[in-house]
Coordinates of C-alpha atoms in Angstrom, one line a residue:
M1 CA -23.4 21.9 26.3
K2 CA -21.2 22.9 29.4
T3 CA -17.9 21.3 30.9
I4 CA -18.0 21.3 34.4
N5 CA -15.1 20.9 37.0
P6 CA -16.6 17.8 38.8
A7 CA -14.6 18.8 42.1
T8 CA -15.5 22.1 42.2
G9 CA -19.1 22.3 40.2
K10 CA -17.9 25.0 38.4
V11 CA -18.1 25.4 34.6
I12 CA -14.9 25.5 32.6
K13 CA -16.3 26.2 29.4
E14 CA -19.6 26.5 27.0
Y15 CA -20.1 24.9 23.7
S16 CA -23.0 26.3 21.4
E17 CA -25.0 23.2 20.0
M18 CA -24.4 21.8 16.7
S19 CA -27.0 21.3 13.8
F20 CA -27.9 17.8 12.5
E21 CA -26.4 19.0 9.3
E22 CA -23.0 20.1 10.9
V23 CA -22.4 16.7 12.9
S24 CA -23.5 14.7 9.9
G25 CA -20.7 16.6 8.0
I26 CA -17.9 15.9 10.5
I27 CA -19.0 12.4 10.5
Y28 CA -18.6 12.0 6.9
R29 CA -15.2 13.8 7.0
A30 CA -14.1 11.5 9.6
N31 CA -15.2 8.5 7.5
I32 CA -13.5 9.7 4.7
A33 CA -10.1 10.5 6.6
Q34 CA -10.3 7.0 8.1
K35 CA -10.6 5.0 4.8
Q36 CA -7.4 7.1 4.0
W37 CA -5.6 6.5 7.0
K38 CA -6.2 2.8 6.8
H39 CA -4.0 2.8 3.4
K40 CA -1.0 4.3 5.2
S41 CA 1.8 2.3 6.6
F42 CA 3.3 1.9 9.7
T43 CA 6.2 4.1 9.5
N44 CA 3.8 7.1 8.4
R45 CA 1.5 6.8 11.1
S46 CA 4.1 6.7 13.6
V47 CA 5.5 10.0 12.1
N48 CA 2.1 11.4 12.0
L49 CA 1.1 10.4 15.7
N50 CA 4.6 11.7 16.8
K51 CA 4.0 15.2 15.5
I52 CA 0.2 15.1 17.2
A53 CA 2.2 14.1 20.4
K54 CA 5.0 17.0 20.1
S55 CA 2.3 19.3 19.4
L56 CA 0.1 18.4 22.2
K57 CA 3.0 18.6 24.6
E58 CA 4.1 22.2 23.1
N59 CA 0.5 23.4 23.4
K60 CA -0.7 21.9 26.9
Q61 CA -1.9 24.5 29.3

């Protein structure tokens, strides 16, 4: 699978395909995480999302 810059047509990055088992495992873990997340308080969610936003800003390319 490739990510292609639509303006230039150049390949940005290539990714290997995942097996059915790998995808199933990711979906399973995401489902568990969502079930835990929905029980967190708004304040806790806000703190976590702000940490993620800060990390994204610090590591943008």
